[in-house]
Short mmCIF file of C-alpha atoms in Angstrom, two decimals:
data_model
loop_
_atom_site.label_atom_id
_atom_site.label_comp_id
_atom_site.label_asym_id
_atom_site.label_seq_id
_atom_site.Cartn_x
_atom_site.Cartn_y
_atom_site.Cartn_z
CA MET A 13 0.12 0.04 -0.03
CA THR A 14 1.17 3.56 -0.71
CA GLU A 15 1.65 6.21 2.22
CA ARG A 16 -1.60 6.75 4.15
CA ARG A 17 -2.78 10.16 3.28
CA LYS A 18 -5.65 12.37 4.46
CA VAL A 19 -7.87 12.69 1.32
CA SER A 20 -10.92 14.90 1.02
CA PHE A 21 -13.37 14.09 -1.69
CA LEU A 22 -15.92 16.72 -2.91
CA GLY A 23 -18.71 15.52 -5.02
CA LEU A 24 -20.50 12.18 -4.58
CA GLY A 25 -22.16 11.69 -7.93
CA VAL A 26 -22.29 8.58 -9.84
CA MET A 27 -18.54 8.80 -10.75
CA GLY A 28 -17.47 10.66 -7.50
CA GLY A 29 -19.18 8.10 -5.15
CA ALA A 30 -17.33 5.29 -6.68
CA ILE A 31 -13.81 7.06 -6.62
CA ALA A 32 -14.20 7.82 -3.05
CA ARG A 33 -14.80 4.36 -2.29
CA HIS A 34 -11.65 3.13 -3.91
CA ILE A 35 -9.64 6.01 -2.18
CA ALA A 36 -10.84 4.54 1.44
CA LYS A 37 -10.37 0.90 0.33
CA ALA A 38 -6.77 2.02 -0.65
CA GLY A 39 -6.12 2.78 3.15
CA HIS A 40 -6.26 6.63 3.02
CA GLU A 41 -8.06 8.51 5.64
CA LEU A 42 -11.38 9.77 3.75
CA THR A 43 -13.29 12.90 4.26
CA ILE A 44 -16.44 13.40 2.16
CA TYR A 45 -18.40 16.53 1.35
CA ASN A 46 -21.46 16.84 -0.97
CA ARG A 47 -23.48 20.07 -1.65
CA SER A 48 -26.68 18.07 -0.57
CA PRO A 49 -26.01 16.58 2.70
CA GLU A 50 -28.48 13.72 1.87
CA ARG A 51 -26.35 12.31 -0.65
CA ALA A 52 -23.33 12.22 1.68
CA GLN A 53 -25.38 10.75 4.43
CA LYS A 54 -26.43 8.15 1.97
CA TRP A 55 -22.92 7.25 0.70
CA VAL A 56 -21.98 6.76 4.43
CA GLU A 57 -24.84 4.32 4.99
CA ASP A 58 -24.10 2.55 1.72
CA ASN A 59 -20.38 2.32 2.50
CA PRO A 60 -20.12 1.64 6.27
CA GLY A 61 -16.71 2.48 7.97
CA LEU A 62 -15.09 3.79 5.05
CA ALA A 63 -15.48 7.76 5.72
CA HIS A 64 -13.51 9.26 8.59
CA ARG A 65 -15.76 12.27 8.59
CA ILE A 66 -18.34 14.29 6.76
CA ALA A 67 -17.47 17.97 6.14
CA ALA A 68 -19.47 20.84 6.55
CA ASN A 69 -18.33 22.69 3.53
CA PRO A 70 -15.57 22.76 1.31
CA ALA A 71 -13.03 24.64 3.58
CA HIS A 72 -13.96 22.30 6.42
CA ALA A 73 -13.14 19.36 4.09
CA ALA A 74 -9.85 21.00 3.23
CA GLN A 75 -8.73 21.45 7.03
CA ASP A 76 -5.70 19.26 7.52
CA ALA A 77 -5.98 17.41 4.47
CA ASP A 78 -3.05 16.32 2.25
CA VAL A 79 -5.19 15.86 -0.94
CA VAL A 80 -8.45 17.40 -1.83
CA ILE A 81 -10.36 16.16 -5.00
CA THR A 82 -13.14 17.68 -6.45
CA CYS A 83 -15.77 16.08 -8.96
CA VAL A 84 -18.60 18.64 -9.25
CA GLY A 85 -20.83 19.94 -12.22
CA ASN A 86 -19.59 22.97 -14.08
CA ASP A 87 -17.42 25.85 -13.98
CA ASP A 88 -19.41 27.84 -11.80
CA ASP A 89 -19.75 24.90 -9.19
CA LEU A 90 -16.04 24.44 -9.42
CA ALA A 91 -15.41 28.13 -8.88
CA GLU A 92 -17.73 28.12 -5.91
CA VAL A 93 -16.26 24.94 -4.20
CA VAL A 94 -12.79 25.99 -4.62
CA LEU A 95 -12.51 29.83 -4.77
CA GLY A 96 -15.67 30.75 -2.89
CA PRO A 97 -15.97 32.27 0.75
CA ASN A 98 -16.09 28.62 2.08
CA GLY A 99 -13.84 27.16 -0.72
CA VAL A 100 -11.19 24.72 -0.56
CA PHE A 101 -8.31 27.24 -0.87
CA LYS A 102 -9.42 29.08 2.15
CA MET A 103 -7.98 26.02 4.28
CA LEU A 104 -5.72 23.71 1.98
CA LYS A 105 -2.21 23.84 3.42
CA LYS A 106 0.96 24.82 1.69
CA GLY A 107 2.47 21.80 -0.04
CA GLY A 108 -1.19 20.39 -0.23
CA VAL A 109 -2.29 18.67 -3.54
CA PHE A 110 -5.59 19.69 -5.27
CA ILE A 111 -6.98 17.36 -7.94
CA ASP A 112 -10.10 18.32 -10.16
CA HIS A 113 -11.85 15.70 -12.01
CA THR A 114 -14.80 17.76 -13.15
CA THR A 115 -15.02 18.54 -16.93
CA VAL A 116 -15.04 22.39 -17.21
CA SER A 117 -13.24 24.92 -19.51
CA ALA A 118 -9.60 25.37 -19.73
CA ARG A 119 -10.02 28.94 -18.56
CA ILE A 120 -11.25 28.05 -15.16
CA ALA A 121 -8.64 25.28 -15.01
CA ARG A 122 -5.98 27.82 -15.66
CA GLN A 123 -7.30 30.35 -13.24
CA ILE A 124 -7.42 27.68 -10.45
CA SER A 125 -3.87 26.74 -11.15
CA VAL A 126 -2.77 30.42 -10.85
CA GLU A 127 -4.50 30.71 -7.43
CA ALA A 128 -2.81 27.47 -6.18
CA ARG A 129 0.45 28.52 -7.47
CA ASP A 130 0.18 31.69 -5.36
CA LEU A 131 -0.89 29.65 -2.29
CA GLN A 132 2.05 27.02 -3.03
CA VAL A 133 -0.44 24.38 -3.55
CA HIS A 134 0.22 21.55 -6.14
CA CYS A 135 -2.82 21.56 -8.52
CA ILE A 136 -3.63 19.54 -11.49
CA ASP A 137 -6.82 19.35 -13.79
CA ALA A 138 -7.50 15.71 -14.37
CA PRO A 139 -10.74 14.94 -16.31
CA MET A 140 -11.56 11.40 -16.79
CA THR A 141 -12.92 8.85 -19.22
CA GLY A 142 -13.85 5.27 -18.85
CA SER A 143 -17.46 5.61 -17.83
CA GLN A 144 -19.53 4.56 -14.61
CA ILE A 145 -18.16 1.11 -15.16
CA GLY A 146 -14.61 2.20 -15.24
CA ALA A 147 -15.18 4.15 -11.94
CA GLU A 148 -16.59 1.31 -10.18
CA LYS A 149 -13.81 -1.00 -11.36
CA GLY A 150 -11.04 1.51 -10.47
CA THR A 151 -10.04 1.42 -14.19
CA LEU A 152 -10.39 5.11 -15.32
CA THR A 153 -8.07 7.10 -17.62
CA LEU A 154 -7.03 10.40 -16.37
CA MET A 155 -5.94 13.24 -18.58
CA CYS A 156 -3.70 15.65 -16.37
CA GLY A 157 -2.79 19.26 -16.82
CA GLY A 158 -0.31 21.13 -14.61
CA ARG A 159 3.32 20.99 -13.55
CA ASN A 160 5.08 17.74 -13.50
CA GLU A 161 5.80 17.76 -9.68
CA ALA A 162 2.01 18.24 -9.15
CA VAL A 163 1.01 15.23 -11.17
CA GLU A 164 3.69 13.30 -9.24
CA ALA A 165 2.48 14.28 -5.89
CA ALA A 166 -1.06 13.42 -7.01
CA ARG A 167 -0.36 10.12 -8.71
CA PRO A 168 -0.21 7.79 -5.52
CA VAL A 169 -3.88 8.68 -4.59
CA MET A 170 -4.97 8.59 -8.23
CA GLU A 171 -3.65 5.19 -8.76
CA ALA A 172 -6.18 3.83 -6.43
CA TYR A 173 -8.95 4.37 -9.02
CA SER A 174 -7.32 4.63 -12.42
CA GLN A 175 -5.32 2.35 -14.73
CA ARG A 176 -3.90 4.99 -16.94
CA ILE A 177 -2.63 8.54 -15.92
CA VAL A 178 -1.43 10.69 -18.72
CA HIS A 179 0.39 14.04 -18.00
CA VAL A 180 -0.82 15.85 -21.15
CA GLY A 181 0.94 19.24 -20.58
CA LYS A 182 0.54 22.44 -18.62
CA ALA A 183 -2.71 23.66 -16.75
CA GLY A 184 -5.71 23.29 -18.83
CA SER A 185 -4.11 20.74 -21.12
CA GLY A 186 -6.19 17.87 -19.34
CA GLN A 187 -9.32 19.77 -20.31
CA ILE A 188 -8.59 20.21 -23.79
CA ALA A 189 -7.74 16.52 -23.96
CA LYS A 190 -11.14 15.66 -22.55
CA MET A 191 -12.75 17.84 -25.09
CA ALA A 192 -10.94 16.03 -27.95
CA ASN A 193 -12.18 12.91 -26.18
CA GLN A 194 -15.81 13.89 -26.19
CA ILE A 195 -15.77 14.99 -29.69
CA CYS A 196 -14.55 11.57 -30.88
CA ILE A 197 -17.41 9.86 -28.65
CA ALA A 198 -19.91 12.04 -30.06
CA GLY A 199 -18.94 11.09 -33.64
CA ASN A 200 -18.68 7.25 -32.74
CA VAL A 201 -22.07 7.07 -31.17
CA ALA A 202 -23.82 9.35 -33.76
CA ALA A 203 -22.45 6.94 -36.59
CA LEU A 204 -23.21 3.73 -34.68
CA ALA A 205 -26.87 4.85 -34.34
CA GLU A 206 -27.25 5.17 -38.08
CA ALA A 207 -25.45 1.73 -38.60
CA VAL A 208 -27.91 0.16 -36.22
CA ARG A 209 -30.87 1.61 -37.78
CA PHE A 210 -29.60 0.61 -41.26
CA ALA A 211 -28.87 -2.90 -40.10
CA GLN A 212 -32.16 -3.32 -38.62
CA ALA A 213 -33.93 -2.09 -41.93
CA SER A 214 -32.04 -4.84 -43.74
CA HIS A 215 -33.83 -7.69 -41.70
CA LEU A 216 -30.35 -9.35 -40.92
CA ASP A 217 -29.44 -11.07 -37.65
CA MET A 218 -28.21 -8.17 -35.70
CA ASP A 219 -25.85 -10.41 -33.52
CA LYS A 220 -24.25 -11.62 -36.75
CA VAL A 221 -23.76 -8.19 -38.12
CA TYR A 222 -22.13 -7.03 -34.96
CA GLU A 223 -19.83 -10.15 -34.99
CA ALA A 224 -18.88 -9.41 -38.70
CA ILE A 225 -17.88 -5.85 -38.28
CA SER A 226 -16.64 -5.53 -34.53
CA GLY A 227 -13.45 -7.38 -35.39
CA GLY A 228 -12.21 -4.66 -37.92
CA ALA A 229 -11.70 -1.14 -38.39
CA ALA A 230 -15.32 -0.16 -37.33
CA GLN A 231 -14.86 -1.67 -33.74
CA SER A 232 -15.10 0.99 -31.08
CA TRP A 233 -15.68 1.14 -27.39
CA GLN A 234 -19.36 2.32 -28.41
CA MET A 235 -19.86 -0.65 -30.61
CA ASP A 236 -18.78 -3.06 -28.10
CA ASN A 237 -20.83 -1.82 -25.22
CA ARG A 238 -23.93 -0.05 -26.93
CA TRP A 239 -24.62 -2.04 -30.18
CA GLN A 240 -26.92 -4.41 -28.38
CA SER A 241 -28.66 -1.91 -26.09
CA MET A 242 -29.31 0.47 -28.71
CA ASP A 243 -30.83 -2.33 -30.77
CA GLU A 244 -33.18 -3.28 -27.86
CA ASP A 245 -33.89 0.35 -27.11
CA ARG A 246 -32.16 0.46 -23.65
CA PHE A 247 -30.88 3.84 -22.75
CA ASP A 248 -30.93 3.85 -18.79
CA PHE A 249 -27.32 3.82 -18.05
CA GLY A 250 -24.01 5.60 -18.76
CA PHE A 251 -23.13 9.08 -19.75
CA ALA A 252 -26.32 11.24 -19.93
CA ILE A 253 -27.13 13.54 -23.02
CA ASP A 254 -27.33 16.53 -20.51
CA TRP A 255 -23.65 16.22 -19.54
CA MET A 256 -22.48 15.52 -23.36
CA ARG A 257 -24.10 18.59 -24.44
CA LYS A 258 -22.23 20.62 -21.56
CA ASP A 259 -19.16 19.16 -22.70
CA LEU A 260 -19.59 19.69 -26.45
CA GLY A 261 -20.51 23.17 -25.59
CA LEU A 262 -17.14 23.43 -23.93
CA SER A 263 -15.37 21.91 -27.06
CA LEU A 264 -17.29 24.26 -29.39
CA ASP A 265 -16.29 27.32 -27.33
CA GLU A 266 -12.79 26.40 -27.28
CA GLY A 267 -12.67 25.64 -30.82
CA ARG A 268 -14.04 29.06 -31.72
CA GLY A 269 -11.44 30.69 -29.59
CA LEU A 270 -8.83 28.78 -31.39
CA GLY A 271 -10.10 29.56 -34.70
CA VAL A 272 -10.73 25.81 -35.27
CA SER A 273 -13.87 24.70 -37.14
CA LEU A 274 -15.88 21.67 -35.63
CA PRO A 275 -18.63 21.23 -38.12
CA VAL A 276 -19.29 17.43 -37.13
CA ALA A 277 -19.36 18.08 -33.51
CA ALA A 278 -21.58 21.05 -33.85
CA LEU A 279 -24.00 18.73 -36.00
CA ILE A 280 -24.16 16.14 -33.40
CA ASP A 281 -24.65 18.55 -30.77
CA GLN A 282 -27.94 19.71 -32.38
CA PHE A 283 -28.81 15.91 -32.68
CA PHE A 284 -28.54 15.50 -29.04
CA ALA A 285 -30.50 18.74 -28.48
CA GLU A 286 -33.41 17.05 -30.37
CA ILE A 287 -33.21 14.16 -27.79
CA GLN A 288 -33.39 16.60 -24.90
CA ALA A 289 -36.43 18.26 -26.52
CA MET A 290 -38.11 14.71 -26.49
CA GLY A 291 -37.53 14.64 -22.72
CA GLY A 292 -34.36 12.33 -23.01
CA GLY A 293 -31.84 14.47 -21.42
CA ARG A 294 -31.11 12.16 -18.73
CA LEU A 295 -30.90 9.13 -21.06
CA ASP A 296 -27.35 7.66 -21.98
CA THR A 297 -25.87 9.27 -25.12
CA SER A 298 -26.69 6.24 -27.16
CA ALA A 299 -30.32 7.55 -27.05
CA ILE A 300 -29.13 9.58 -30.02
CA ILE A 301 -30.61 6.71 -31.90
CA LYS A 302 -34.13 7.74 -30.91
CA ARG A 303 -34.19 10.51 -33.47
CA LEU A 304 -33.87 7.86 -36.19
CA PRO A 305 -37.26 6.18 -37.05
CA ARG A 306 -37.04 2.41 -36.46
CA LYS A 307 -37.71 0.26 -39.67
CA GLY A 308 -37.50 -3.44 -40.36
CA ARG A 309 -37.88 -6.11 -37.53
CA LYS A 310 -39.49 -5.11 -34.14
#
């Protein structure tokens, strides 16, 4: 086991709750915080004996902590939790480590990094990929932006819940890498939706079609994990369309700032907007197939 550290985890959503569990099971002293106290209490009930304490606010969570990790919603949430009147940076000690797993703009990641530098705190932006399954299994991939010494200071704790930790570059670089990741995922799942509907209309055996095409260049994580569920119209798991639209919005904004055209990402973002308008914003991104009429069998 690595050296036991005092780790505070803020944000016990689907991903965060699983990550916090791995941290405690790795032997670290865990403090938890969630903006809705009911969720924190529920986490304690579901994971008896794993949390050392429940913090009253982010500053309280950071008190005496060696490492503070956030996994919240968006730029505004992160700014409040870290830089607000009761934020993490009010109490995190000099030499402490701050890790953010939220997918946010590169701008807020850079801003927090500057504040951390002034406080002599190690800071990295480390958005993740690997889905809810990866969080539960502890096999996430982390894309890290920040100074090399900050990444190395964070690594012993992050290894408790990830199988790949990549130092992409300076502050904000992790967020840029995550945006590229989301652009790829959006393209994959949109193309997969069309392929499934096309194959359904052909009256072929869908299992045989998958067997035939999944072993070649068309193969992807989306195909392996969503082909069957899309064929069966099951969308009650995975990464919600609401969150994907947030992430694509960040990508499109960053692209405009860079002068980079992202026409496919912009088009697929509108496809997701159609599903939101149908009331499907909380469905998995594979629900993009619902905008295409089913023909053929079933």
